């Protein structure tokens, strides 16, 4: 499959990474494309949540994320929803700044995960710590997998060989389960207003089923960071 150069205007950041996308057109046709884009956090975080082999729960049972196709039904926190978008890229041993995280079976509770779950650096998990009600006034929030790495239950690893990692998207931001662990769907958060227009156009071109950043909608849960994240991840 040829790599598609979406933009012709020159950019200071090189487009040195291959991203593969598949999406569902309004007429029900599944389309796919390969795009060359920068390996910056903006782009990487949209494609590196769940490693190949992760099992996403569907009404017909668990399905390996690499086998999911746009249009397939997935069980989410909002009910059964059709998958609209799937993206992937490769993390290689040379990508020293992009770690993977292995969560040991049952380390987060019975069958959470089952079996072991390998996540990418962009993964965020649902936390339901009781302290959240006091800290943010909600019973659940999203925490980055890196914040949970303790060398035992959640282990940071650098792959010995190339690993394909994925992210998936729905009509709205939501959560779903991978190997029994609640994780979030793709969402860019608030795009930096200082982002060069060309990069925003390139980013949005990777989501052909959307036309504007606002089409991602609001976050289903708050993403914790800073002091609150530190407090939650250190609560016994």
JSON list of C-alpha atoms in Angstrom, two decimals:
[
{"chain": "A", "resi": 1, "resn": "UNK", "atom": "CA", "xyz": [0.00, 0.00, 0.00]},
{"chain": "A", "resi": 2, "resn": "UNK", "atom": "CA", "xyz": [1.52, 3.37, -0.99]},
{"chain": "A", "resi": 3, "resn": "UNK", "atom": "CA", "xyz": [2.14, 5.99, 1.68]},
{"chain": "A", "resi": 4, "resn": "UNK", "atom": "CA", "xyz": [-0.12, 8.98, 1.03]},
{"chain": "A", "resi": 5, "resn": "UNK", "atom": "CA", "xyz": [1.42, 12.48, 1.28]},
{"chain": "A", "resi": 6, "resn": "UNK", "atom": "CA", "xyz": [-1.60, 14.41, 2.55]},
{"chain": "A", "resi": 7, "resn": "UNK", "atom": "CA", "xyz": [-0.06, 17.88, 2.49]},
{"chain": "A", "resi": 8, "resn": "UNK", "atom": "CA", "xyz": [2.35, 19.50, 0.10]},
{"chain": "A", "resi": 9, "resn": "UNK", "atom": "CA", "xyz": [3.32, 22.49, 2.23]},
{"chain": "A", "resi": 10, "resn": "UNK", "atom": "CA", "xyz": [6.73, 22.29, 3.87]},
{"chain": "A", "resi": 11, "resn": "UNK", "atom": "CA", "xyz": [6.97, 21.59, 7.59]},
{"chain": "A", "resi": 12, "resn": "UNK", "atom": "CA", "xyz": [9.84, 21.85, 10.04]},
{"chain": "A", "resi": 13, "resn": "UNK", "atom": "CA", "xyz": [9.05, 18.47, 11.60]},
{"chain": "A", "resi": 14, "resn": "UNK", "atom": "CA", "xyz": [9.87, 15.52, 9.31]},
{"chain": "A", "resi": 15, "resn": "UNK", "atom": "CA", "xyz": [7.15, 13.02, 8.46]},
{"chain": "A", "resi": 16, "resn": "UNK", "atom": "CA", "xyz": [9.23, 9.99, 9.31]},
{"chain": "A", "resi": 17, "resn": "UNK", "atom": "CA", "xyz": [6.63, 7.53, 10.61]},
{"chain": "A", "resi": 18, "resn": "UNK", "atom": "CA", "xyz": [4.09, 5.33, 8.85]},
{"chain": "A", "resi": 19, "resn": "UNK", "atom": "CA", "xyz": [0.56, 5.30, 10.26]},
{"chain": "A", "resi": 20, "resn": "UNK", "atom": "CA", "xyz": [-2.13, 2.92, 9.00]},
{"chain": "A", "resi": 21, "resn": "UNK", "atom": "CA", "xyz": [-5.79, 3.86, 9.29]},
{"chain": "A", "resi": 22, "resn": "UNK", "atom": "CA", "xyz": [-9.10, 2.20, 8.44]},
{"chain": "A", "resi": 23, "resn": "UNK", "atom": "CA", "xyz": [-12.48, 3.87, 8.81]},
{"chain": "A", "resi": 24, "resn": "UNK", "atom": "CA", "xyz": [-16.16, 3.49, 8.05]},
{"chain": "A", "resi": 25, "resn": "UNK", "atom": "CA", "xyz": [-17.71, 5.73, 5.42]},
{"chain": "A", "resi": 26, "resn": "UNK", "atom": "CA", "xyz": [-21.33, 6.93, 5.85]},
{"chain": "A", "resi": 27, "resn": "UNK", "atom": "CA", "xyz": [-22.37, 4.52, 3.10]},
{"chain": "A", "resi": 28, "resn": "UNK", "atom": "CA", "xyz": [-20.99, 1.58, 5.09]},
{"chain": "A", "resi": 29, "resn": "UNK", "atom": "CA", "xyz": [-17.89, 1.08, 2.95]},
{"chain": "A", "resi": 30, "resn": "UNK", "atom": "CA", "xyz": [-14.62, 0.40, 4.80]},
{"chain": "A", "resi": 31, "resn": "UNK", "atom": "CA", "xyz": [-11.71, 2.48, 3.53]},
{"chain": "A", "resi": 32, "resn": "UNK", "atom": "CA", "xyz": [-8.04, 2.34, 4.43]},
{"chain": "A", "resi": 33, "resn": "UNK", "atom": "CA", "xyz": [-4.98, 4.53, 3.98]},
{"chain": "A", "resi": 34, "resn": "UNK", "atom": "CA", "xyz": [-1.35, 4.76, 5.00]},
{"chain": "A", "resi": 35, "resn": "UNK", "atom": "CA", "xyz": [-0.08, 8.21, 5.98]},
{"chain": "A", "resi": 36, "resn": "UNK", "atom": "CA", "xyz": [3.42, 9.52, 6.59]},
{"chain": "A", "resi": 37, "resn": "UNK", "atom": "CA", "xyz": [3.42, 11.89, 9.56]},
{"chain": "A", "resi": 38, "resn": "UNK", "atom": "CA", "xyz": [5.70, 13.10, 12.38]},
{"chain": "A", "resi": 39, "resn": "UNK", "atom": "CA", "xyz": [6.51, 10.88, 15.34]},
{"chain": "A", "resi": 40, "resn": "UNK", "atom": "CA", "xyz": [5.54, 13.63, 17.78]},
{"chain": "A", "resi": 41, "resn": "UNK", "atom": "CA", "xyz": [3.35, 12.99, 20.82]},
{"chain": "A", "resi": 42, "resn": "UNK", "atom": "CA", "xyz": [0.27, 14.44, 19.09]},
{"chain": "A", "resi": 43, "resn": "UNK", "atom": "CA", "xyz": [0.37, 11.79, 16.39]},
{"chain": "A", "resi": 44, "resn": "UNK", "atom": "CA", "xyz": [1.84, 8.94, 18.41]},
{"chain": "A", "resi": 45, "resn": "UNK", "atom": "CA", "xyz": [-0.81, 9.17, 21.13]},
{"chain": "A", "resi": 46, "resn": "UNK", "atom": "CA", "xyz": [-3.57, 8.58, 18.58]},
{"chain": "A", "resi": 47, "resn": "UNK", "atom": "CA", "xyz": [-2.09, 5.23, 17.54]},
{"chain": "A", "resi": 48, "resn": "UNK", "atom": "CA", "xyz": [-0.33, 3.56, 20.46]},
{"chain": "A", "resi": 49, "resn": "UNK", "atom": "CA", "xyz": [-2.79, 2.33, 23.08]},
{"chain": "A", "resi": 50, "resn": "UNK", "atom": "CA", "xyz": [-3.14, -1.45, 22.72]},
{"chain": "A", "resi": 51, "resn": "UNK", "atom": "CA", "xyz": [-0.56, -3.86, 21.36]},
{"chain": "A", "resi": 52, "resn": "UNK", "atom": "CA", "xyz": [-1.37, -6.57, 18.85]},
{"chain": "A", "resi": 53, "resn": "UNK", "atom": "CA", "xyz": [-3.11, -9.45, 20.57]},
{"chain": "A", "resi": 54, "resn": "UNK", "atom": "CA", "xyz": [-5.17, -7.33, 22.96]},
{"chain": "A", "resi": 55, "resn": "UNK", "atom": "CA", "xyz": [-8.70, -8.76, 23.28]},
{"chain": "A", "resi": 56, "resn": "UNK", "atom": "CA", "xyz": [-11.54, -6.26, 22.89]},
{"chain": "A", "resi": 57, "resn": "UNK", "atom": "CA", "xyz": [-14.93, -7.37, 24.15]},
{"chain": "A", "resi": 58, "resn": "UNK", "atom": "CA", "xyz": [-17.73, -7.56, 21.57]},
{"chain": "A", "resi": 59, "resn": "UNK", "atom": "CA", "xyz": [-21.29, -8.97, 21.76]},
{"chain": "A", "resi": 60, "resn": "UNK", "atom": "CA", "xyz": [-19.86, -12.13, 20.17]},
{"chain": "A", "resi": 61, "resn": "UNK", "atom": "CA", "xyz": [-17.03, -12.45, 22.67]},
{"chain": "A", "resi": 62, "resn": "UNK", "atom": "CA", "xyz": [-13.44, -11.18, 22.78]},
{"chain": "A", "resi": 63, "resn": "UNK", "atom": "CA", "xyz": [-11.81, -10.20, 19.48]},
{"chain": "A", "resi": 64, "resn": "UNK", "atom": "CA", "xyz": [-8.13, -9.49, 18.88]},
{"chain": "A", "resi": 65, "resn": "UNK", "atom": "CA", "xyz": [-7.75, -5.79, 18.19]},
{"chain": "A", "resi": 66, "resn": "UNK", "atom": "CA", "xyz": [-5.90, -6.44, 14.93]},
{"chain": "A", "resi": 67, "resn": "UNK", "atom": "CA", "xyz": [-8.95, -8.39, 13.67]},
{"chain": "A", "resi": 68, "resn": "UNK", "atom": "CA", "xyz": [-11.51, -5.68, 14.43]},
{"chain": "A", "resi": 69, "resn": "UNK", "atom": "CA", "xyz": [-12.88, -3.83, 11.41]},
{"chain": "A", "resi": 70, "resn": "UNK", "atom": "CA", "xyz": [-14.82, -0.57, 11.23]},
{"chain": "A", "resi": 71, "resn": "UNK", "atom": "CA", "xyz": [-18.48, -1.43, 11.49]},
{"chain": "A", "resi": 72, "resn": "UNK", "atom": "CA", "xyz": [-17.89, -4.22, 14.01]},
{"chain": "A", "resi": 73, "resn": "UNK", "atom": "CA", "xyz": [-19.87, -3.89, 17.22]},
{"chain": "A", "resi": 74, "resn": "UNK", "atom": "CA", "xyz": [-17.98, -3.34, 20.46]},
{"chain": "A", "resi": 75, "resn": "UNK", "atom": "CA", "xyz": [-19.23, -3.29, 24.04]},
{"chain": "A", "resi": 76, "resn": "UNK", "atom": "CA", "xyz": [-18.50, 0.12, 25.56]},
{"chain": "A", "resi": 77, "resn": "UNK", "atom": "CA", "xyz": [-19.57, 1.94, 28.70]},
{"chain": "A", "resi": 78, "resn": "UNK", "atom": "CA", "xyz": [-22.36, 3.47, 26.60]},
{"chain": "A", "resi": 79, "resn": "UNK", "atom": "CA", "xyz": [-23.61, 0.11, 25.38]},
{"chain": "A", "resi": 80, "resn": "UNK", "atom": "CA", "xyz": [-22.91, -1.66, 22.11]},
{"chain": "A", "resi": 81, "resn": "UNK", "atom": "CA", "xyz": [-21.44, 0.74, 19.56]},
{"chain": "A", "resi": 82, "resn": "UNK", "atom": "CA", "xyz": [-20.09, 0.34, 16.02]},
{"chain": "A", "resi": 83, "resn": "UNK", "atom": "CA", "xyz": [-16.38, 0.84, 15.59]},
{"chain": "A", "resi": 84, "resn": "UNK", "atom": "CA", "xyz": [-15.79, 3.81, 13.26]},
{"chain": "A", "resi": 85, "resn": "UNK", "atom": "CA", "xyz": [-12.00, 4.09, 13.12]},
{"chain": "A", "resi": 86, "resn": "UNK", "atom": "CA", "xyz": [-8.89, 2.04, 13.79]},
{"chain": "A", "resi": 87, "resn": "UNK", "atom": "CA", "xyz": [-5.30, 3.26, 13.57]},
{"chain": "A", "resi": 88, "resn": "UNK", "atom": "CA", "xyz": [-1.95, 1.58, 14.06]},
{"chain": "A", "resi": 89, "resn": "UNK", "atom": "CA", "xyz": [1.80, 2.08, 13.88]},
{"chain": "A", "resi": 90, "resn": "UNK", "atom": "CA", "xyz": [4.87, 0.08, 14.81]},
{"chain": "A", "resi": 91, "resn": "UNK", "atom": "CA", "xyz": [7.04, 0.53, 17.88]},
{"chain": "A", "resi": 92, "resn": "UNK", "atom": "CA", "xyz": [10.53, -0.82, 17.20]},
{"chain": "A", "resi": 93, "resn": "UNK", "atom": "CA", "xyz": [13.49, -1.46, 19.51]},
{"chain": "A", "resi": 94, "resn": "UNK", "atom": "CA", "xyz": [15.09, 1.72, 18.14]},
{"chain": "A", "resi": 95, "resn": "UNK", "atom": "CA", "xyz": [12.18, 3.82, 19.45]},
{"chain": "A", "resi": 96, "resn": "UNK", "atom": "CA", "xyz": [13.74, 4.16, 22.90]},
{"chain": "A", "resi": 97, "resn": "UNK", "atom": "CA", "xyz": [11.32, 6.92, 23.92]},
{"chain": "A", "resi": 98, "resn": "UNK", "atom": "CA", "xyz": [8.26, 4.71, 23.29]},
{"chain": "A", "resi": 99, "resn": "UNK", "atom": "CA", "xyz": [7.90, 2.04, 25.95]},
{"chain": "A", "resi": 100, "resn": "UNK", "atom": "CA", "xyz": [5.34, -0.73, 26.23]},
{"chain": "A", "resi": 101, "resn": "UNK", "atom": "CA", "xyz": [3.66, -1.78, 29.47]},
{"chain": "A", "resi": 102, "resn": "UNK", "atom": "CA", "xyz": [2.83, -5.34, 30.43]},
{"chain": "A", "resi": 103, "resn": "UNK", "atom": "CA", "xyz": [0.06, -5.77, 33.00]},
{"chain": "A", "resi": 104, "resn": "UNK", "atom": "CA", "xyz": [0.23, -9.17, 34.68]},
{"chain": "A", "resi": 105, "resn": "UNK", "atom": "CA", "xyz": [-2.87, -11.35, 34.73]},
{"chain": "A", "resi": 106, "resn": "UNK", "atom": "CA", "xyz": [-5.17, -10.69, 37.73]},
{"chain": "A", "resi": 107, "resn": "UNK", "atom": "CA", "xyz": [-2.88, -7.94, 39.04]},
{"chain": "A", "resi": 108, "resn": "UNK", "atom": "CA", "xyz": [-5.70, -5.36, 39.02]},
{"chain": "A", "resi": 109, "resn": "UNK", "atom": "CA", "xyz": [-8.32, -7.80, 40.32]},
{"chain": "A", "resi": 110, "resn": "UNK", "atom": "CA", "xyz": [-9.86, -11.12, 39.27]},
{"chain": "A", "resi": 111, "resn": "UNK", "atom": "CA", "xyz": [-9.55, -11.47, 35.47]},
{"chain": "A", "resi": 112, "resn": "UNK", "atom": "CA", "xyz": [-8.20, -7.93, 35.23]},
{"chain": "A", "resi": 113, "resn": "UNK", "atom": "CA", "xyz": [-6.50, -8.55, 33.00]},
{"chain": "A", "resi": 114, "resn": "UNK", "atom": "CA", "xyz": [-6.93, -12.08, 31.70]},
{"chain": "A", "resi": 115, "resn": "UNK", "atom": "CA", "xyz": [-4.55, -13.01, 30.20]},
{"chain": "A", "resi": 116, "resn": "UNK", "atom": "CA", "xyz": [-1.57, -10.60, 30.48]},
{"chain": "A", "resi": 117, "resn": "UNK", "atom": "CA", "xyz": [-2.20, -7.32, 28.66]},
{"chain": "A", "resi": 118, "resn": "UNK", "atom": "CA", "xyz": [0.39, -5.40, 26.65]},
{"chain": "A", "resi": 119, "resn": "UNK", "atom": "CA", "xyz": [-0.37, -1.70, 26.29]},
{"chain": "A", "resi": 120, "resn": "UNK", "atom": "CA", "xyz": [1.28, 1.12, 24.41]},
{"chain": "A", "resi": 121, "resn": "UNK", "atom": "CA", "xyz": [2.43, 4.46, 25.86]},
{"chain": "A", "resi": 122, "resn": "UNK", "atom": "CA", "xyz": [-0.82, 6.25, 24.93]},
{"chain": "A", "resi": 123, "resn": "UNK", "atom": "CA", "xyz": [-3.08, 3.92, 26.93]},
{"chain": "A", "resi": 124, "resn": "UNK", "atom": "CA", "xyz": [-5.20, 5.35, 29.71]},
{"chain": "A", "resi": 125, "resn": "UNK", "atom": "CA", "xyz": [-7.03, 3.12, 32.16]},
{"chain": "A", "resi": 126, "resn": "UNK", "atom": "CA", "xyz": [-10.19, 3.80, 34.14]},
{"chain": "A", "resi": 127, "resn": "UNK", "atom": "CA", "xyz": [-9.51, 4.34, 37.84]},
{"chain": "A", "resi": 128, "resn": "UNK", "atom": "CA", "xyz": [-12.33, 3.99, 40.35]},
{"chain": "A", "resi": 129, "resn": "UNK", "atom": "CA", "xyz": [-10.42, 4.80, 43.53]},
{"chain": "A", "resi": 130, "resn": "UNK", "atom": "CA", "xyz": [-12.71, 5.96, 46.32]},
{"chain": "A", "resi": 131, "resn": "UNK", "atom": "CA", "xyz": [-10.51, 9.04, 46.82]},
{"chain": "A", "resi": 132, "resn": "UNK", "atom": "CA", "xyz": [-11.66, 10.39, 43.44]},
{"chain": "A", "resi": 133, "resn": "UNK", "atom": "CA", "xyz": [-14.98, 11.55, 44.88]},
{"chain": "A", "resi": 134, "resn": "UNK", "atom": "CA", "xyz": [-13.14, 13.86, 47.28]},
{"chain": "A", "resi": 135, "resn": "UNK", "atom": "CA", "xyz": [-10.47, 14.99, 44.82]},
{"chain": "A", "resi": 136, "resn": "UNK", "atom": "CA", "xyz": [-12.48, 15.65, 41.65]},
{"chain": "A", "resi": 137, "resn": "UNK", "atom": "CA", "xyz": [-16.12, 15.04, 42.59]},
{"chain": "A", "resi": 138, "resn": "UNK", "atom": "CA", "xyz": [-16.46, 11.98, 40.35]},
{"chain": "A", "resi": 139, "resn": "UNK", "atom": "CA", "xyz": [-16.31, 8.23, 40.90]},
{"chain": "A", "resi": 140, "resn": "UNK", "atom": "CA", "xyz": [-14.10, 7.43, 37.91]},
{"chain": "A", "resi": 141, "resn": "UNK", "atom": "CA", "xyz": [-11.27, 9.04, 35.92]},
{"chain": "A", "resi": 142, "resn": "UNK", "atom": "CA", "xyz": [-8.58, 8.14, 33.41]},
{"chain": "A", "resi": 143, "resn": "UNK", "atom": "CA", "xyz": [-4.96, 7.54, 34.37]},
{"chain": "A", "resi": 144, "resn": "UNK", "atom": "CA", "xyz": [-2.02, 6.96, 31.98]},
{"chain": "A", "resi": 145, "resn": "UNK", "atom": "CA", "xyz": [-0.62, 3.45, 32.09]},
{"chain": "A", "resi": 146, "resn": "UNK", "atom": "CA", "xyz": [2.88, 4.85, 32.70]},
{"chain": "A", "resi": 147, "resn": "UNK", "atom": "CA", "xyz": [1.74, 6.21, 36.08]},
{"chain": "A", "resi": 148, "resn": "UNK", "atom": "CA", "xyz": [0.90, 2.67, 37.22]},
{"chain": "A", "resi": 149, "resn": "UNK", "atom": "CA", "xyz": [4.27, 1.12, 36.36]},
{"chain": "A", "resi": 150, "resn": "UNK", "atom": "CA", "xyz": [5.69, -0.42, 39.54]},
{"chain": "A", "resi": 151, "resn": "UNK", "atom": "CA", "xyz": [7.98, -3.12, 38.19]},
{"chain": "A", "resi": 152, "resn": "UNK", "atom": "CA", "xyz": [5.67, -5.87, 39.43]},
{"chain": "A", "resi": 153, "resn": "UNK", "atom": "CA", "xyz": [2.01, -5.65, 38.43]},
{"chain": "A", "resi": 154, "resn": "UNK", "atom": "CA", "xyz": [2.71, -3.17, 35.62]},
{"chain": "A", "resi": 155, "resn": "UNK", "atom": "CA", "xyz": [6.12, -3.52, 34.00]},
{"chain": "A", "resi": 156, "resn": "UNK", "atom": "CA", "xyz": [7.69, -1.02, 31.61]},
{"chain": "A", "resi": 157, "resn": "UNK", "atom": "CA", "xyz": [9.45, -2.79, 28.77]},
{"chain": "A", "resi": 158, "resn": "UNK", "atom": "CA", "xyz": [11.31, -1.92, 25.61]},
{"chain": "A", "resi": 159, "resn": "UNK", "atom": "CA", "xyz": [10.44, -4.43, 22.88]},
{"chain": "A", "resi": 160, "resn": "UNK", "atom": "CA", "xyz": [13.14, -6.73, 21.55]},
{"chain": "A", "resi": 161, "resn": "UNK", "atom": "CA", "xyz": [11.42, -6.74, 18.16]},
{"chain": "A", "resi": 162, "resn": "UNK", "atom": "CA", "xyz": [8.91, -4.54, 16.37]},
{"chain": "A", "resi": 163, "resn": "UNK", "atom": "CA", "xyz": [5.39, -4.49, 17.84]},
{"chain": "A", "resi": 164, "resn": "UNK", "atom": "CA", "xyz": [2.26, -3.22, 16.11]},
{"chain": "A", "resi": 165, "resn": "UNK", "atom": "CA", "xyz": [0.12, -1.04, 18.38]},
{"chain": "A", "resi": 166, "resn": "UNK", "atom": "CA", "xyz": [-3.41, 0.21, 17.83]},
{"chain": "A", "resi": 167, "resn": "UNK", "atom": "CA", "xyz": [-6.06, 2.67, 18.90]},
{"chain": "A", "resi": 168, "resn": "UNK", "atom": "CA", "xyz": [-9.77, 2.64, 18.08]},
{"chain": "A", "resi": 169, "resn": "UNK", "atom": "CA", "xyz": [-12.49, 5.27, 17.85]},
{"chain": "A", "resi": 170, "resn": "UNK", "atom": "CA", "xyz": [-16.26, 5.53, 18.08]},
{"chain": "A", "resi": 171, "resn": "UNK", "atom": "CA", "xyz": [-18.86, 8.24, 17.48]},
{"chain": "A", "resi": 172, "resn": "UNK", "atom": "CA", "xyz": [-18.01, 9.65, 20.90]},
{"chain": "A", "resi": 173, "resn": "UNK", "atom": "CA", "xyz": [-15.21, 9.27, 23.39]},
{"chain": "A", "resi": 174, "resn": "UNK", "atom": "CA", "xyz": [-15.91, 6.23, 25.51]},
{"chain": "A", "resi": 175, "resn": "UNK", "atom": "CA", "xyz": [-14.32, 3.37, 27.39]},
{"chain": "A", "resi": 176, "resn": "UNK", "atom": "CA", "xyz": [-14.22, -0.33, 26.55]},
{"chain": "A", "resi": 177, "resn": "UNK", "atom": "CA", "xyz": [-12.39, -3.38, 27.85]},
{"chain": "A", "resi": 178, "resn": "UNK", "atom": "CA", "xyz": [-9.17, -4.97, 26.65]},
{"chain": "A", "resi": 179, "resn": "UNK", "atom": "CA", "xyz": [-8.45, -8.30, 28.35]},
{"chain": "A", "resi": 180, "resn": "UNK", "atom": "CA", "xyz": [-10.98, -7.25, 30.98]},
{"chain": "A", "resi": 181, "resn": "UNK", "atom": "CA", "xyz": [-9.32, -3.90, 31.74]},
{"chain": "A", "resi": 182, "resn": "UNK", "atom": "CA", "xyz": [-11.25, -0.67, 31.11]},
{"chain": "A", "resi": 183, "resn": "UNK", "atom": "CA", "xyz": [-9.40, 1.64, 28.70]},
{"chain": "A", "resi": 184, "resn": "UNK", "atom": "CA", "xyz": [-10.37, 4.72, 26.72]},
{"chain": "A", "resi": 185, "resn": "UNK", "atom": "CA", "xyz": [-11.01, 5.21, 23.02]},
{"chain": "A", "resi": 186, "resn": "UNK", "atom": "CA", "xyz": [-9.04, 7.68, 20.92]},
{"chain": "A", "resi": 187, "resn": "UNK", "atom": "CA", "xyz": [-9.44, 11.40, 21.64]},
{"chain": "A", "resi": 188, "resn": "UNK", "atom": "CA", "xyz": [-6.87, 14.20, 21.15]},
{"chain": "A", "resi": 189, "resn": "UNK", "atom": "CA", "xyz": [-7.99, 16.22, 24.13]},
{"chain": "A", "resi": 190, "resn": "UNK", "atom": "CA", "xyz": [-7.69, 19.94, 23.48]},
{"chain": "A", "resi": 191, "resn": "UNK", "atom": "CA", "xyz": [-5.52, 20.54, 20.44]},
{"chain": "A", "resi": 192, "resn": "UNK", "atom": "CA", "xyz": [-2.87, 23.17, 21.08]},
{"chain": "A", "resi": 193, "resn": "UNK", "atom": "CA", "xyz": [-4.04, 26.49, 19.64]},
{"chain": "A", "resi": 194, "resn": "UNK", "atom": "CA", "xyz": [-0.42, 27.21, 18.74]},
{"chain": "A", "resi": 195, "resn": "UNK", "atom": "CA", "xyz": [-0.28, 24.08, 16.57]},
{"chain": "A", "resi": 196, "resn": "UNK", "atom": "CA", "xyz": [0.67, 25.06, 12.99]},
{"chain": "A", "resi": 197, "resn": "UNK", "atom": "CA", "xyz": [-2.39, 24.91, 10.76]},
{"chain": "A", "resi": 198, "resn": "UNK", "atom": "CA", "xyz": [-0.66, 22.46, 8.45]},
{"chain": "A", "resi": 199, "resn": "UNK", "atom": "CA", "xyz": [-0.11, 19.99, 11.28]},
{"chain": "A", "resi": 200, "resn": "UNK", "atom": "CA", "xyz": [-3.72, 20.28, 12.42]},
{"chain": "A", "resi": 201, "resn": "UNK", "atom": "CA", "xyz": [-4.86, 19.55, 8.87]},
{"chain": "A", "resi": 202, "resn": "UNK", "atom": "CA", "xyz": [-2.52, 16.58, 8.67]},
{"chain": "A", "resi": 203, "resn": "UNK", "atom": "CA", "xyz": [-3.77, 15.28, 12.02]},
{"chain": "A", "resi": 204, "resn": "UNK", "atom": "CA", "xyz": [-7.42, 15.59, 11.04]},
{"chain": "A", "resi": 205, "resn": "UNK", "atom": "CA", "xyz": [-6.71, 13.90, 7.69]},
{"chain": "A", "resi": 206, "resn": "UNK", "atom": "CA", "xyz": [-5.99, 10.78, 9.74]},
{"chain": "A", "resi": 207, "resn": "UNK", "atom": "CA", "xyz": [-9.62, 10.78, 10.86]},
{"chain": "A", "resi": 208, "resn": "UNK", "atom": "CA", "xyz": [-11.48, 10.96, 7.52]},
{"chain": "A", "resi": 209, "resn": "UNK", "atom": "CA", "xyz": [-14.83, 10.25, 9.20]},
{"chain": "A", "resi": 210, "resn": "UNK", "atom": "CA", "xyz": [-14.52, 13.60, 11.02]},
{"chain": "A", "resi": 211, "resn": "UNK", "atom": "CA", "xyz": [-14.28, 17.13, 9.63]},
{"chain": "A", "resi": 212, "resn": "UNK", "atom": "CA", "xyz": [-13.26, 19.29, 12.60]},
{"chain": "A", "resi": 213, "resn": "UNK", "atom": "CA", "xyz": [-11.49, 18.72, 15.95]},
{"chain": "A", "resi": 214, "resn": "UNK", "atom": "CA", "xyz": [-14.76, 19.51, 17.73]},
{"chain": "A", "resi": 215, "resn": "UNK", "atom": "CA", "xyz": [-16.24, 16.37, 16.13]},
{"chain": "A", "resi": 216, "resn": "UNK", "atom": "CA", "xyz": [-14.32, 14.31, 18.69]},
{"chain": "A", "resi": 217, "resn": "UNK", "atom": "CA", "xyz": [-16.77, 15.64, 21.28]},
{"chain": "A", "resi": 218, "resn": "UNK", "atom": "CA", "xyz": [-16.16, 15.89, 24.99]},
{"chain": "A", "resi": 219, "resn": "UNK", "atom": "CA", "xyz": [-14.15, 13.48, 27.10]},
{"chain": "A", "resi": 220, "resn": "UNK", "atom": "CA", "xyz": [-16.21, 10.76, 28.73]},
{"chain": "A", "resi": 221, "resn": "UNK", "atom": "CA", "xyz": [-14.07, 10.94, 31.87]},
{"chain": "A", "resi": 222, "resn": "UNK", "atom": "CA", "xyz": [-11.54, 13.38, 33.24]},
{"chain": "A", "resi": 223, "resn": "UNK", "atom": "CA", "xyz": [-7.90, 12.64, 32.44]},
{"chain": "A", "resi": 224, "resn": "UNK", "atom": "CA", "xyz": [-5.88, 12.97, 35.62]},
{"chain": "A", "resi": 225, "resn": "UNK", "atom": "CA", "xyz": [-2.51, 14.67, 35.63]},
{"chain": "A", "resi": 226, "resn": "UNK", "atom": "CA", "xyz": [-0.17, 16.55, 37.94]},
{"chain": "A", "resi": 227, "resn": "UNK", "atom": "CA", "xyz": [-0.72, 16.50, 41.70]},
{"chain": "A", "resi": 228, "resn": "UNK", "atom": "CA", "xyz": [-4.10, 14.77, 41.53]},
{"chain": "A", "resi": 229, "resn": "UNK", "atom": "CA", "xyz": [-2.65, 11.94, 39.44]},
{"chain": "A", "resi": 230, "resn": "UNK", "atom": "CA", "xyz": [0.20, 11.57, 41.92]},
{"chain": "A", "resi": 231, "resn": "UNK", "atom": "CA", "xyz": [-2.21, 11.39, 44.84]},
{"chain": "A", "resi": 232, "resn": "UNK", "atom": "CA", "xyz": [-4.42, 8.79, 43.18]},
{"chain": "A", "resi": 233, "resn": "UNK", "atom": "CA", "xyz": [-1.60, 6.52, 42.05]},
{"chain": "A", "resi": 234, "resn": "UNK", "atom": "CA", "xyz": [-0.05, 6.54, 45.52]},
{"chain": "A", "resi": 235, "resn": "UNK", "atom": "CA", "xyz": [-3.27, 5.80, 47.39]},
{"chain": "A", "resi": 236, "resn": "UNK", "atom": "CA", "xyz": [-3.15, 2.36, 48.98]}
]
